[in-house]
JSON list of C-alpha atoms and ligand atoms in Angstrom, two decimals:
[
{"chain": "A", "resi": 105, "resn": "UNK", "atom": "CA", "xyz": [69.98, 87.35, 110.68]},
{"chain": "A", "resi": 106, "resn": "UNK", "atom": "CA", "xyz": [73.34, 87.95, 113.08]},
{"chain": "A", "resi": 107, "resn": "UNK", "atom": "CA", "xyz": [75.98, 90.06, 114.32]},
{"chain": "A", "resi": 108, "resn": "UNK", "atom": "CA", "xyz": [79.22, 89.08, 114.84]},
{"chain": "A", "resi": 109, "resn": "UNK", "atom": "CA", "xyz": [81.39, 91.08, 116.74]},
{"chain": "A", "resi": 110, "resn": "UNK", "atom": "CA", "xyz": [84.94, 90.67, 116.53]},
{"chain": "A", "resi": 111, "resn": "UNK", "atom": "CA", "xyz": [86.86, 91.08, 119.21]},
{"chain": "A", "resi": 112, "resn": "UNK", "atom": "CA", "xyz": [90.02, 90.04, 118.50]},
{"chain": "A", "resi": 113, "resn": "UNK", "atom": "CA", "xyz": [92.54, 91.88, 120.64]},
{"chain": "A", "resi": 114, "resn": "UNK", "atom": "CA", "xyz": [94.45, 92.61, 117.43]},
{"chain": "A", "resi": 115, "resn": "UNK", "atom": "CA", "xyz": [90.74, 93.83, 115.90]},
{"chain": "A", "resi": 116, "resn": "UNK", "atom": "CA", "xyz": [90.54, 96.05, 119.45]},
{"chain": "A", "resi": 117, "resn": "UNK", "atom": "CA", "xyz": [94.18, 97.18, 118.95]},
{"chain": "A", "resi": 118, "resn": "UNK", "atom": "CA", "xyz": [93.54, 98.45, 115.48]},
{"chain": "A", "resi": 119, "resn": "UNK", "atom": "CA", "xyz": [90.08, 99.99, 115.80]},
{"chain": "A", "resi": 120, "resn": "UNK", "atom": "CA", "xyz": [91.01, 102.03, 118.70]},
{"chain": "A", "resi": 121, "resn": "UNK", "atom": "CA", "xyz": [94.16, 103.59, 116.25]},
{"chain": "A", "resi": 122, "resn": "UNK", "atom": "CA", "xyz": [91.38, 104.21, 113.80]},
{"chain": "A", "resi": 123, "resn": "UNK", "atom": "CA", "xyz": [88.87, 106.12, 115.87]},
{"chain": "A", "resi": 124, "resn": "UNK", "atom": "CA", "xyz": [91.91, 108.39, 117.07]},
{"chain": "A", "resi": 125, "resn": "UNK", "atom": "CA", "xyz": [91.50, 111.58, 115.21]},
{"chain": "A", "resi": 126, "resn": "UNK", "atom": "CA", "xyz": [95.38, 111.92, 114.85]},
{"chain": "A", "resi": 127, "resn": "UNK", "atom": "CA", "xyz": [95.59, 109.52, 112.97]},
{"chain": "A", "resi": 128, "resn": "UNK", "atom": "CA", "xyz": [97.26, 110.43, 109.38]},
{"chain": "A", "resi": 129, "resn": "UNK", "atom": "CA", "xyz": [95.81, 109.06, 106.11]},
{"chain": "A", "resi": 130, "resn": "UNK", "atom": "CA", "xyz": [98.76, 106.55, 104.84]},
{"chain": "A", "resi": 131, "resn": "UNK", "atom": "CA", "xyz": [98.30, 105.00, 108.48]},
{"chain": "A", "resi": 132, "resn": "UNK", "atom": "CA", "xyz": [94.85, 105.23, 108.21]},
{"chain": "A", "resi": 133, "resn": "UNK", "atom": "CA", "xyz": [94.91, 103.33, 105.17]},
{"chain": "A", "resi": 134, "resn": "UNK", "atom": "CA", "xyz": [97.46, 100.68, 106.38]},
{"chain": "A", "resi": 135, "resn": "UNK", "atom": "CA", "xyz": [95.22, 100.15, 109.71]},
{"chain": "A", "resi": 136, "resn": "UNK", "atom": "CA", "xyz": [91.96, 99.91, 107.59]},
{"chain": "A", "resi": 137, "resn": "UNK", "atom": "CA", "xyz": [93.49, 97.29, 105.71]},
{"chain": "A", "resi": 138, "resn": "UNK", "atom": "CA", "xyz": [94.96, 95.07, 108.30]},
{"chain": "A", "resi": 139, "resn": "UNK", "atom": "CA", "xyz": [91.37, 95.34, 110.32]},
{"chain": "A", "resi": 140, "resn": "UNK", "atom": "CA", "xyz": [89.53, 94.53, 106.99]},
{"chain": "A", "resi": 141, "resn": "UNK", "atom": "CA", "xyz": [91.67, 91.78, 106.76]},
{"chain": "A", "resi": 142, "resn": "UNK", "atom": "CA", "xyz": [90.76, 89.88, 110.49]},
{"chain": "A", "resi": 143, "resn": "UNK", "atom": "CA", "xyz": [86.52, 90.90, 109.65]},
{"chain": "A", "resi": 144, "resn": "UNK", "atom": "CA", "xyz": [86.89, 89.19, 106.45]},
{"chain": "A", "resi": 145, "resn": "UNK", "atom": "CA", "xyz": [88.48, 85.71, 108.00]},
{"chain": "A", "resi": 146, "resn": "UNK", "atom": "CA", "xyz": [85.50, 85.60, 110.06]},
{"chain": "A", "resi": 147, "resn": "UNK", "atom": "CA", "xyz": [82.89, 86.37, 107.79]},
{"chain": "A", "resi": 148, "resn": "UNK", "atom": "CA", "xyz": [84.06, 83.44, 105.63]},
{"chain": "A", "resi": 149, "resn": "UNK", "atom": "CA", "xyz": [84.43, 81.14, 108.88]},
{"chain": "A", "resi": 150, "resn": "UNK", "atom": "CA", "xyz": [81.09, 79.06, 107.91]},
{"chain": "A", "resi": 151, "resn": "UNK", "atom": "CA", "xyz": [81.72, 79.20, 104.31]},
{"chain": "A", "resi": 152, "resn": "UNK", "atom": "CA", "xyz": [81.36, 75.83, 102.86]},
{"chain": "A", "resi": 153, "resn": "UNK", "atom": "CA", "xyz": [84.60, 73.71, 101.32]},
{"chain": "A", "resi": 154, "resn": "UNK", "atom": "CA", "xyz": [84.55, 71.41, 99.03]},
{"chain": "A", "resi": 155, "resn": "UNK", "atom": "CA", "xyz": [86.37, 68.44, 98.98]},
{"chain": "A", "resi": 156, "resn": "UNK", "atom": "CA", "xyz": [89.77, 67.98, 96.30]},
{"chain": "A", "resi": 157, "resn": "UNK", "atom": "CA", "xyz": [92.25, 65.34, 95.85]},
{"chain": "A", "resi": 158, "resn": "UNK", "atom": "CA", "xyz": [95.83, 66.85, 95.99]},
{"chain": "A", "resi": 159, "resn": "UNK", "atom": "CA", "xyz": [99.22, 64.87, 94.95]},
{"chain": "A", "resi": 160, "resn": "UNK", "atom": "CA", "xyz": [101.47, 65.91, 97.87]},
{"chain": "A", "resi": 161, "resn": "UNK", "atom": "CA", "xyz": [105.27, 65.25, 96.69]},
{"chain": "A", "resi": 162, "resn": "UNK", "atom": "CA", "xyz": [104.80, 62.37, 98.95]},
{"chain": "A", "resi": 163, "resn": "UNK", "atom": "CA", "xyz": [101.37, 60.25, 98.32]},
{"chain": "A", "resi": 164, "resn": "UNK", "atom": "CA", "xyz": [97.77, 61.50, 97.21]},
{"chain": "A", "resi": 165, "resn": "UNK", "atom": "CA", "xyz": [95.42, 63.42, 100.23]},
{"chain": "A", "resi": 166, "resn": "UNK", "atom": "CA", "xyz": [92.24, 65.27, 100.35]},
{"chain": "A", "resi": 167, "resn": "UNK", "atom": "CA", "xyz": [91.83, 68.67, 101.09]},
{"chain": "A", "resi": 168, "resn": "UNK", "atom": "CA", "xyz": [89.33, 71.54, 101.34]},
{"chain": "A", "resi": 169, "resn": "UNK", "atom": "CA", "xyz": [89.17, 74.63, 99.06]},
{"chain": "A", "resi": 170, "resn": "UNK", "atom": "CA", "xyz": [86.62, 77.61, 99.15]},
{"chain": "A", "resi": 171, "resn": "UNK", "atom": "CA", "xyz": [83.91, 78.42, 96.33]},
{"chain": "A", "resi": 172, "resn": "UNK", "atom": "CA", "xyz": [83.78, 81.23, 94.49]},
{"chain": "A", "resi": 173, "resn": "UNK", "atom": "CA", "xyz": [83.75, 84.50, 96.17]},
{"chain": "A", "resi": 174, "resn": "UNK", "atom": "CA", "xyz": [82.85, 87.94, 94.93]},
{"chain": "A", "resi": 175, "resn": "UNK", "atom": "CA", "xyz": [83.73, 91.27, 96.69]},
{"chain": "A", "resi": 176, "resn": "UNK", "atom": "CA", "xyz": [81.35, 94.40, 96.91]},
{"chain": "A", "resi": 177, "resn": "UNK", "atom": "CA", "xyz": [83.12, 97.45, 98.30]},
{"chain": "A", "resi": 178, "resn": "UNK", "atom": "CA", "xyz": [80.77, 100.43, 97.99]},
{"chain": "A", "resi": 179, "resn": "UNK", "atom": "CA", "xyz": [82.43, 103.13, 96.71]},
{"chain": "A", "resi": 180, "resn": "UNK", "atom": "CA", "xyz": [84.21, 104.92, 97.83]},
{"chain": "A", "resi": 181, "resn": "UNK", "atom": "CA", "xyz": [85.41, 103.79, 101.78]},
{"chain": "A", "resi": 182, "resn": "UNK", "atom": "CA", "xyz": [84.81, 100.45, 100.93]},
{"chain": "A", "resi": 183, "resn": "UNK", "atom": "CA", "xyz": [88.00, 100.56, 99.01]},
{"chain": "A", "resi": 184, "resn": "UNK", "atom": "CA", "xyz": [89.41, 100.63, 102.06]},
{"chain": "A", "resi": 185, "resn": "UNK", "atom": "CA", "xyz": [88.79, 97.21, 102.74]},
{"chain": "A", "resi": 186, "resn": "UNK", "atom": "CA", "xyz": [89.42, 95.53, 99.51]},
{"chain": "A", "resi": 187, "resn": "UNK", "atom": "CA", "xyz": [92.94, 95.26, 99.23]},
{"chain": "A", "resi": 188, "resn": "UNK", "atom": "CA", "xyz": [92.72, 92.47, 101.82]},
{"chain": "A", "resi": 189, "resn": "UNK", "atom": "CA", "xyz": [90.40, 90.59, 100.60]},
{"chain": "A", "resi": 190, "resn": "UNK", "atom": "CA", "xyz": [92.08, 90.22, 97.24]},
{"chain": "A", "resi": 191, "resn": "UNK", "atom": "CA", "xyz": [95.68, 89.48, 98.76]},
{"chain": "A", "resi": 192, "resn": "UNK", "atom": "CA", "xyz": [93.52, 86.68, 100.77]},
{"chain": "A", "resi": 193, "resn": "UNK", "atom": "CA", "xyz": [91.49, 85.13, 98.45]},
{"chain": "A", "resi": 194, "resn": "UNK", "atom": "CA", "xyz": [93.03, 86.02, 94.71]},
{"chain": "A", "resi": 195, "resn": "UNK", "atom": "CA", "xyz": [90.61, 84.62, 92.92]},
{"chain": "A", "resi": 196, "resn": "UNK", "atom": "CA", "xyz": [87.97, 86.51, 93.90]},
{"chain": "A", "resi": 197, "resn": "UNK", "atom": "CA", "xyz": [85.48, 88.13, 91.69]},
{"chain": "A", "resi": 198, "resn": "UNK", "atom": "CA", "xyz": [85.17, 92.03, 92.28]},
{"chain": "A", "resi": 199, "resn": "UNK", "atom": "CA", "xyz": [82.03, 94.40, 91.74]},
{"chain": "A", "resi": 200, "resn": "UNK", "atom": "CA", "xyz": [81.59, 98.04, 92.29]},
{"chain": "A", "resi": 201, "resn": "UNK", "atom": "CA", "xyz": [78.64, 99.85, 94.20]},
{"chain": "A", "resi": 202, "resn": "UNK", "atom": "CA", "xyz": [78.46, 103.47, 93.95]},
{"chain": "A", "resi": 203, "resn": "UNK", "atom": "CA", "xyz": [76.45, 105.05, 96.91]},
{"chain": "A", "resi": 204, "resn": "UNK", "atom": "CA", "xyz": [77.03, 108.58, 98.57]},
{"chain": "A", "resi": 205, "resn": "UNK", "atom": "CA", "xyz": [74.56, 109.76, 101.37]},
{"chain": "A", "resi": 206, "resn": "UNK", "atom": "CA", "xyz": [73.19, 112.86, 100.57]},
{"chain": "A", "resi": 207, "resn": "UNK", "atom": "CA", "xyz": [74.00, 115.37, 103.51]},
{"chain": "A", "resi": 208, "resn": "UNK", "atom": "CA", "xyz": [70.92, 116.64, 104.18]},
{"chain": "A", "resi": 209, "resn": "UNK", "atom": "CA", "xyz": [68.21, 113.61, 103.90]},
{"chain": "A", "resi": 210, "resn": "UNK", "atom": "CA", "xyz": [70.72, 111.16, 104.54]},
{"chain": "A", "resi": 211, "resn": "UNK", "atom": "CA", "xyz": [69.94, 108.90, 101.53]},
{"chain": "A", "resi": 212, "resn": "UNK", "atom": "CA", "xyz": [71.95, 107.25, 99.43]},
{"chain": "A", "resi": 213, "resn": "UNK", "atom": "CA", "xyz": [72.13, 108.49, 95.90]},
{"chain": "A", "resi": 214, "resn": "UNK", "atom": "CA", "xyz": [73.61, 105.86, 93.45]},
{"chain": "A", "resi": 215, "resn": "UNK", "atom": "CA", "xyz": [76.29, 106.62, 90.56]},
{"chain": "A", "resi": 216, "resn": "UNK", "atom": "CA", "xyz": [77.96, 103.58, 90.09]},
{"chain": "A", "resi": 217, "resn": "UNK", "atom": "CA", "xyz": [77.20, 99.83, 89.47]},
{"chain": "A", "resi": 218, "resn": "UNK", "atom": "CA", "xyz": [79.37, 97.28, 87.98]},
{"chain": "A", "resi": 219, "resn": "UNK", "atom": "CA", "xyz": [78.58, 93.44, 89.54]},
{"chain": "A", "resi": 220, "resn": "UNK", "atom": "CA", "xyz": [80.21, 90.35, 88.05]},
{"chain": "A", "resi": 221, "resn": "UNK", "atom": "CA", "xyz": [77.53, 87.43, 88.13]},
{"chain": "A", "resi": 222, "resn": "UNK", "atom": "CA", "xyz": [76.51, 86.27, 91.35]},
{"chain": "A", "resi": 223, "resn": "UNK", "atom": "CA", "xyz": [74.52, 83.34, 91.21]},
{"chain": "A", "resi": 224, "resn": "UNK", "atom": "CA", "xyz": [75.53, 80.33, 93.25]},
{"chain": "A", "resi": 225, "resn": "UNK", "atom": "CA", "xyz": [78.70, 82.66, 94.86]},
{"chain": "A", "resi": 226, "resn": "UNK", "atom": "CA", "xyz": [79.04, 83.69, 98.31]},
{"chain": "A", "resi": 227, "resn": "UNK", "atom": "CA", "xyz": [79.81, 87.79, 98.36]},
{"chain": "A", "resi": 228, "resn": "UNK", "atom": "CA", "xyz": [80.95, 89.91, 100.65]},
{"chain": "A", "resi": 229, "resn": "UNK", "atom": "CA", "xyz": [79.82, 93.61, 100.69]},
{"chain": "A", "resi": 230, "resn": "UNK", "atom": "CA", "xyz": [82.42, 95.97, 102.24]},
{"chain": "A", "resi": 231, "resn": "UNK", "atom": "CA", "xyz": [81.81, 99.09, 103.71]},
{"chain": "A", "resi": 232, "resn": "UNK", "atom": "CA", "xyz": [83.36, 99.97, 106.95]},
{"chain": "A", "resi": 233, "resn": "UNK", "atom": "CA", "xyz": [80.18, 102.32, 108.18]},
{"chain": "A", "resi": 234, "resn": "UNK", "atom": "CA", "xyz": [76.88, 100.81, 109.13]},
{"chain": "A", "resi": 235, "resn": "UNK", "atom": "CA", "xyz": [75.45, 104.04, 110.19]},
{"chain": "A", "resi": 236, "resn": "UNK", "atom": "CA", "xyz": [71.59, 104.25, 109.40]},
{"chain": "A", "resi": 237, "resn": "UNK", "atom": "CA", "xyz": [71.54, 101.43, 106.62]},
{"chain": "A", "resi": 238, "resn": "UNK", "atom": "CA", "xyz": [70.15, 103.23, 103.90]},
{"chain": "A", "resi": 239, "resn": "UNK", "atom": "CA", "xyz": [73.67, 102.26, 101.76]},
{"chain": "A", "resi": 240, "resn": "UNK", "atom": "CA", "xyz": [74.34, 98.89, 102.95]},
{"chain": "A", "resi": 241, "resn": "UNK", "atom": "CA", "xyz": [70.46, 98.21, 102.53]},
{"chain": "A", "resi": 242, "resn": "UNK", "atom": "CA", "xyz": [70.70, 99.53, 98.75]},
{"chain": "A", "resi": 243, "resn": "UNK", "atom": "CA", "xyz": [73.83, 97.22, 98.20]},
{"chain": "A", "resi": 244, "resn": "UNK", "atom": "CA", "xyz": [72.39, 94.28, 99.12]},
{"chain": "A", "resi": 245, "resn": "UNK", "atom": "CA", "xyz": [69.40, 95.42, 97.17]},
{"chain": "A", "resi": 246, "resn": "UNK", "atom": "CA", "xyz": [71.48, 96.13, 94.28]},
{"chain": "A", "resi": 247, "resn": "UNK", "atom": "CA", "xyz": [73.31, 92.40, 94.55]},
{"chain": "A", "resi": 248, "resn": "UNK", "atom": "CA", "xyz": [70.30, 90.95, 94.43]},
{"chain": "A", "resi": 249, "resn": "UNK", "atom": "CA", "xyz": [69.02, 92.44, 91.67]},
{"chain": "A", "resi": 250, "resn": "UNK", "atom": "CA", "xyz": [72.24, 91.27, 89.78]},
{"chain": "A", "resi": 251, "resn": "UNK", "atom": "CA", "xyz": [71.60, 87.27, 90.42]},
{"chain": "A", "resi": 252, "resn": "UNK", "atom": "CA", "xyz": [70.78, 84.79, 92.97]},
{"chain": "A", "resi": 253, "resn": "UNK", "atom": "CA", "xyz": [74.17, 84.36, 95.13]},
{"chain": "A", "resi": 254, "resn": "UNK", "atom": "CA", "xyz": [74.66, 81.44, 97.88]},
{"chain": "A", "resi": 255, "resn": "UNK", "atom": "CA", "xyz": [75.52, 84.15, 100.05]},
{"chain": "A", "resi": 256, "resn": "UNK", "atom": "CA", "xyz": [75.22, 87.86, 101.13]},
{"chain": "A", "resi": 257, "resn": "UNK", "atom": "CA", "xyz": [77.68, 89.19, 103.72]},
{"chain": "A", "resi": 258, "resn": "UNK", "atom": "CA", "xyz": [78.04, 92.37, 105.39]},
{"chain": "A", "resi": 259, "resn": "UNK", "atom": "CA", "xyz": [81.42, 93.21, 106.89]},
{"chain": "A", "resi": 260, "resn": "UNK", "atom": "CA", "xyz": [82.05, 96.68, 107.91]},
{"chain": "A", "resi": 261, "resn": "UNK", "atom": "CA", "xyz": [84.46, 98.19, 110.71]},
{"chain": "A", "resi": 262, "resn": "UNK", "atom": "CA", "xyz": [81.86, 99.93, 113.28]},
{"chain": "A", "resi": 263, "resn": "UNK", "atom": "CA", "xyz": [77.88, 99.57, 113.17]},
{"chain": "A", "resi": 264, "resn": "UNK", "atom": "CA", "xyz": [75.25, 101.78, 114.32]},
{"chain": "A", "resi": 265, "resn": "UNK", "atom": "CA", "xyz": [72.33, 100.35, 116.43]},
{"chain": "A", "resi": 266, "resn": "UNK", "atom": "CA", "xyz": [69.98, 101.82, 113.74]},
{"chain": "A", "resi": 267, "resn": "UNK", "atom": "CA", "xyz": [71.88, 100.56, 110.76]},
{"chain": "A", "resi": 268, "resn": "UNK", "atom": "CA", "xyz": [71.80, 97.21, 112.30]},
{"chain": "A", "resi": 269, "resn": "UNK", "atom": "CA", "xyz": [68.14, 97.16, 112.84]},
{"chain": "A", "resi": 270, "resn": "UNK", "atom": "CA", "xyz": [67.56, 98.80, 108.83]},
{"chain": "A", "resi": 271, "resn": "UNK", "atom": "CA", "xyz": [69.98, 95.80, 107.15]},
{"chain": "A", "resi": 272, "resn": "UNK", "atom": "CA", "xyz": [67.85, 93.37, 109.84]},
{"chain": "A", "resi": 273, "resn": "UNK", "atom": "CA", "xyz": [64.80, 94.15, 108.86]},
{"chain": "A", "resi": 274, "resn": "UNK", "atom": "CA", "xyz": [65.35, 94.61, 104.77]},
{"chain": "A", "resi": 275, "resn": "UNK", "atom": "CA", "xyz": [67.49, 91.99, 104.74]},
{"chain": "A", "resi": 276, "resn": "UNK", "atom": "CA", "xyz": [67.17, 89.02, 107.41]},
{"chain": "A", "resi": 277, "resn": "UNK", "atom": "CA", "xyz": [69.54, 87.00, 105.25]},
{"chain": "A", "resi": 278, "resn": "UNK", "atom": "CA", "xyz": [72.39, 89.12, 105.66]},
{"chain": "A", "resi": 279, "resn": "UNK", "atom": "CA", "xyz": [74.51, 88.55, 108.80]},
{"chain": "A", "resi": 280, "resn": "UNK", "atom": "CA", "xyz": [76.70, 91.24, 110.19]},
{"chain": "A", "resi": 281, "resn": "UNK", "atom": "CA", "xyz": [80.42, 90.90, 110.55]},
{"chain": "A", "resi": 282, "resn": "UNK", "atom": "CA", "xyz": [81.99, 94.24, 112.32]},
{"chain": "A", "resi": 283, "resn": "UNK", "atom": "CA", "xyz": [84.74, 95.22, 114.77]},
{"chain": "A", "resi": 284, "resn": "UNK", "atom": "CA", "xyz": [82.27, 97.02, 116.69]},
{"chain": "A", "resi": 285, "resn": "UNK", "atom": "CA", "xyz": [78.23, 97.75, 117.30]},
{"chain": "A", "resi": 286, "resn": "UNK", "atom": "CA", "xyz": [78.47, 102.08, 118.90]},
{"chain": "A", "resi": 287, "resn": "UNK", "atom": "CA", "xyz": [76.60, 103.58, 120.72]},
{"chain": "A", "resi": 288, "resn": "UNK", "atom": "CA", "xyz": [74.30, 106.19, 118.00]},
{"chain": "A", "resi": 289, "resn": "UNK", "atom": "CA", "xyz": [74.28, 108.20, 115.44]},
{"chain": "A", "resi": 290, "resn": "UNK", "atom": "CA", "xyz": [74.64, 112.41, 115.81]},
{"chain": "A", "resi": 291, "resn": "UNK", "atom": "CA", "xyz": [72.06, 114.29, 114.60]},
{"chain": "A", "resi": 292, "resn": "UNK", "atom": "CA", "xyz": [74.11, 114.39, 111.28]},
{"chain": "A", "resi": 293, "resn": "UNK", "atom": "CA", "xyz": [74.19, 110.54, 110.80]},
{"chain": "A", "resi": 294, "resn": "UNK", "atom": "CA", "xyz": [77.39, 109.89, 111.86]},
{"chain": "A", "resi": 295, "resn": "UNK", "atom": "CA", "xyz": [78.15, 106.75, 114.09]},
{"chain": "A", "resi": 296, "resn": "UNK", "atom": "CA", "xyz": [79.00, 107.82, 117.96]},
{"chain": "A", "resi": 297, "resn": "UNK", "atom": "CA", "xyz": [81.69, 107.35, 118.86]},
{"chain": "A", "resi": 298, "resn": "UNK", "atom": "CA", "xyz": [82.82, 106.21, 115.34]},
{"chain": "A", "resi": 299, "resn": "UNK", "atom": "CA", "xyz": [85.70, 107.55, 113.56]},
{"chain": "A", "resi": 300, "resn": "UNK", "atom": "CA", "xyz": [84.66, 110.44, 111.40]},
{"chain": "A", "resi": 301, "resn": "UNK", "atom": "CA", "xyz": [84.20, 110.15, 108.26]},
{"chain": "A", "resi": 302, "resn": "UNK", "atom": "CA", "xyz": [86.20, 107.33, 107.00]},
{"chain": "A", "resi": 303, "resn": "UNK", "atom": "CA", "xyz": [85.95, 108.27, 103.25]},
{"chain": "A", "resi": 304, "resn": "UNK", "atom": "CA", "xyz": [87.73, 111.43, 104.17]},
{"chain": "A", "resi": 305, "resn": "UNK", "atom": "CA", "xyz": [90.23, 110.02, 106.36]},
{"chain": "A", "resi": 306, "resn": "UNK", "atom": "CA", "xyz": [91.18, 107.16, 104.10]},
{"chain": "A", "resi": 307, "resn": "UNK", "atom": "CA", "xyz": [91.39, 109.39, 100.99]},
{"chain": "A", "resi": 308, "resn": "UNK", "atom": "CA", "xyz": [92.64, 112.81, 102.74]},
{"chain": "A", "resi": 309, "resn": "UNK", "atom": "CA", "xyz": [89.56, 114.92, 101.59]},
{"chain": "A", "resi": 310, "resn": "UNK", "atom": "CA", "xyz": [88.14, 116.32, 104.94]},
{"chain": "B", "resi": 152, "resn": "LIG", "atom": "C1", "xyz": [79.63, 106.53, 104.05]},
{"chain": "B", "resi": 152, "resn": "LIG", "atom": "C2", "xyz": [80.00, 105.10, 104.35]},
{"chain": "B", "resi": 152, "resn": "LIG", "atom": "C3", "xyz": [78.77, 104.36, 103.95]},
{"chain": "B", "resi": 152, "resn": "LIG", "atom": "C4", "xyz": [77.67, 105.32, 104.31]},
{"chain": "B", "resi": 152, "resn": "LIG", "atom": "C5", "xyz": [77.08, 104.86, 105.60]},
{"chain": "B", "resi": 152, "resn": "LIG", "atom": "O1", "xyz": [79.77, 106.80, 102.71]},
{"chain": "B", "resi": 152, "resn": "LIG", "atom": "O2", "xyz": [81.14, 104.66, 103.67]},
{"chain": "B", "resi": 152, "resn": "LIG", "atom": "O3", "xyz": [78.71, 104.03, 102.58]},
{"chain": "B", "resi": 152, "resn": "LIG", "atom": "O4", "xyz": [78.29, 106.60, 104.48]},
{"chain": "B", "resi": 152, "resn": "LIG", "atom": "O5", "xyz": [75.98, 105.61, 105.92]},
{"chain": "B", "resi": 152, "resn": "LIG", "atom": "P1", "xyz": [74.50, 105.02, 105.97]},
{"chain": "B", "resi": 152, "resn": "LIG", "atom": "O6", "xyz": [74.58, 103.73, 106.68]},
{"chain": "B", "resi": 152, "resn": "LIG", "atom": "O7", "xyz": [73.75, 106.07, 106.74]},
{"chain": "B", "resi": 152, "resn": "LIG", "atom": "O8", "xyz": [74.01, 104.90, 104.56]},
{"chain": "B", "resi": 152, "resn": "LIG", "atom": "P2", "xyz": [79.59, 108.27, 102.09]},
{"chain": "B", "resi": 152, "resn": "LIG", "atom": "O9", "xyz": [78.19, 108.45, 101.63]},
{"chain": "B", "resi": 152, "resn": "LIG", "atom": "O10", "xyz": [80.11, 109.29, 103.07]},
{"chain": "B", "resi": 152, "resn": "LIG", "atom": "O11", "xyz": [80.50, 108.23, 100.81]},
{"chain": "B", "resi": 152, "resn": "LIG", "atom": "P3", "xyz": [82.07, 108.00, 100.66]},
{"chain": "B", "resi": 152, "resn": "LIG", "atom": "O12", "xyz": [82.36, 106.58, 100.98]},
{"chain": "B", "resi": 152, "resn": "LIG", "atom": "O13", "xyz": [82.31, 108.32, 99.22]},
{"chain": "B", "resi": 152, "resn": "LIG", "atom": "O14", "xyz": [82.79, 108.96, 101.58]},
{"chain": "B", "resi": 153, "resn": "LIG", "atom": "N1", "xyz": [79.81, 107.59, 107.11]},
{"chain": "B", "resi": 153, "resn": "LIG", "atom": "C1", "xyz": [81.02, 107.77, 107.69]},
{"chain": "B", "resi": 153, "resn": "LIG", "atom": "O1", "xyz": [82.04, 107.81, 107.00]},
{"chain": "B", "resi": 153, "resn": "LIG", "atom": "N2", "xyz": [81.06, 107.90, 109.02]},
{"chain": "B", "resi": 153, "resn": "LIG", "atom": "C2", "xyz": [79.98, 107.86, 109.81]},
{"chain": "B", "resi": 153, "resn": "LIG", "atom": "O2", "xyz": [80.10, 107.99, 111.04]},
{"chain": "B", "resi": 153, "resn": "LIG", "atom": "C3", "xyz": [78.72, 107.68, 109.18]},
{"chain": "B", "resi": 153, "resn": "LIG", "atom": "C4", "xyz": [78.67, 107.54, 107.83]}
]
């Protein structure tokens, strides 16, 4: 199990635009996707290639191309994220995850799951808040249940100590890609500093 933190100056540049409350919605959006973007080139970085022949206009080569990938966003911030992985890799495979914390216990209730098959494919669940775990933990659950993939990743946009340690310890297969590990969580499970509620922000609804 690992955390990777990315700090990119670009990653830095955006994030800090994100946490500021001013911050209007269509940017909002626009930021989220451009940060979603630089997590999800390094949570592929290890991914294996295989090897192709390619006729150049020239001669014959070799070259490298990526296996199948399938993206998780959980609904509904994880939409945030999605755009970029599809205008990156456009072959990609997507599958929905419904989860909304309930405000007072904190848990996630499910309404939605729609997974293509996994087996043998490296996936990539997005959500950009790793605040206790309890959702990203259920995703991951709720891959698994779907089919044996190569790969789990988690890439979100800020993590919570305690969110790291929950995904850690249900799932030690699972690395961590985020823009930033904060300090807490408030006494209302929100990630401190953070950025709010991203849901709200990205969609408008607070
Ligand atoms: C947010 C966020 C994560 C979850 C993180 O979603 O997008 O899914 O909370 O919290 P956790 O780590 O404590 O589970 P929320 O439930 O607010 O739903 P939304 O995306 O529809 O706004
Ligand atoms: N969900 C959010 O959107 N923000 C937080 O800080 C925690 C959970």
């Amino acid at each position: 199990m690992s955390i990777t933190i990315v700090d990119h100056p670009l990653a830095e540049h955006l994030l800090t635009s994100l946490r500021d409350r001013s911050t209007p919605p269509p940017v909002f959006r626009t930021l989220a996707k451009r940060l979603a973007l630089a997590l999800a080139l390094e949570a592929i970085r290890d991914l294996p290639t295989t090897q192709v022949t390619v006729e150049t206009p020239l001669e014959r080569t070799t070259g490298r191309v990526l296996g199948d990938l399938v993206a998780v966003p959980i609904l509904r911030a994880g939409l945030g994220m999605l755009e970029a992985v599809t205008e990156l890799f456009p072959e990609v495979a997507v599958g929905y995850i419904g989860l909304e914390r309930d405000e007072a216990s904190l848990q996630p209730q499910s309404y939605y799951r729609k997974l293509p098959p996994v087996d043998g494919r490296h996936v990539l669940v997005l959500d950009p808040m790793l605040a206790t775990g309890g959702s990203g933990s259920a995703a991951c659950e709720a891959v698994k249940e779907t089919g044996s993939p190569a790969t789990i990743r988690f890439v979100c946009v800020v993590a919570a100590p305690e969110g790291v340690g929950r995904l850690q310890r249900d799932h030690p297969d699972v690395p961590i890609f985020t823009a930033s590990l904060d300090r807490g969580l408030d006494d209302h499970g929100y990630i401190l500093p953070g950025l709010g509620d991203f849901g709200d922000r990205l969609f408008g609804t607070e």
